XYZ file of C-alpha atoms in Angstrom:
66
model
C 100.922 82.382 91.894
C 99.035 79.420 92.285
C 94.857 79.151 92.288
C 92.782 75.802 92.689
C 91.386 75.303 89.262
C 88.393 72.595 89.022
C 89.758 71.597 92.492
C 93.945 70.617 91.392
C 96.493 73.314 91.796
C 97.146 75.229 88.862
C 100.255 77.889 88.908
C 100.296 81.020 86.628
C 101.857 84.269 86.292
C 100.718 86.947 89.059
C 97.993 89.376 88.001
C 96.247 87.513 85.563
C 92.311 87.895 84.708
C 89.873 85.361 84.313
C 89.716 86.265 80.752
C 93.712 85.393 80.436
C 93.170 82.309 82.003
C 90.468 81.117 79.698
C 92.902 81.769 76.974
C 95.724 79.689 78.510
C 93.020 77.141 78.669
C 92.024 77.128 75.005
C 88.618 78.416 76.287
C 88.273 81.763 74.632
C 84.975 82.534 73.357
C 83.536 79.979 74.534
C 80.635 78.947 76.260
C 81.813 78.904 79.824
C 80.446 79.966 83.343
C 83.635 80.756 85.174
C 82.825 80.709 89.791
C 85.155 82.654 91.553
C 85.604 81.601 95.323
C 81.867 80.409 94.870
C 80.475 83.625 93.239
C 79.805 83.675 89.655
C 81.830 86.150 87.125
C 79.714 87.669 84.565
C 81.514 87.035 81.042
C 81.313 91.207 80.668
C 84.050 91.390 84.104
C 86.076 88.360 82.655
C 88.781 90.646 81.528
C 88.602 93.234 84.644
C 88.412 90.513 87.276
C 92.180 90.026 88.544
C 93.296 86.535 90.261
C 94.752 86.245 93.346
C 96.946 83.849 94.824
C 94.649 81.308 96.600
C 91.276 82.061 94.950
C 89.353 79.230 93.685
C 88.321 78.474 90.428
C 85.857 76.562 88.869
C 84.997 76.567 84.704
C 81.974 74.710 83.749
C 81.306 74.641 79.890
C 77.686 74.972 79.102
C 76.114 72.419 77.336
C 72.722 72.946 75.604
C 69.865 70.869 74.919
C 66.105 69.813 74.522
């Protein structure tokens, strides 16, 4: 299937979560805020929440500071 991922097409396998896409992405356990067709995905659903063909994601790393 393919998604829009940071706004390019990205193909992967049909049925994956968020959380298998963060792995694919070297991402895993990291400190990420994942938007999902412009609603954010709570890092508890990351593994529950299914992709779609179409859907639009966007992975922002979060960056701390002072």
């Amino acid at each position: 299937m393919r998604i829009q991922l940071n706004g390019e097409p990205y193909e992967l396998p049909a049925g994956e979560s968020v959380a298998a896409l963060l792995g694919r992405l070297e991402l895993a356990g990291r400190r990420v805020a994942v938007e999902l067709n412009l609603d954010i995905v709570p890092r508890s659903q990351h593994e529950s929440t299914q992709l779609k063909d179409g859907d639009q994601v966007e992975v922002v790393h979060a960056i701390g500071g002072g």
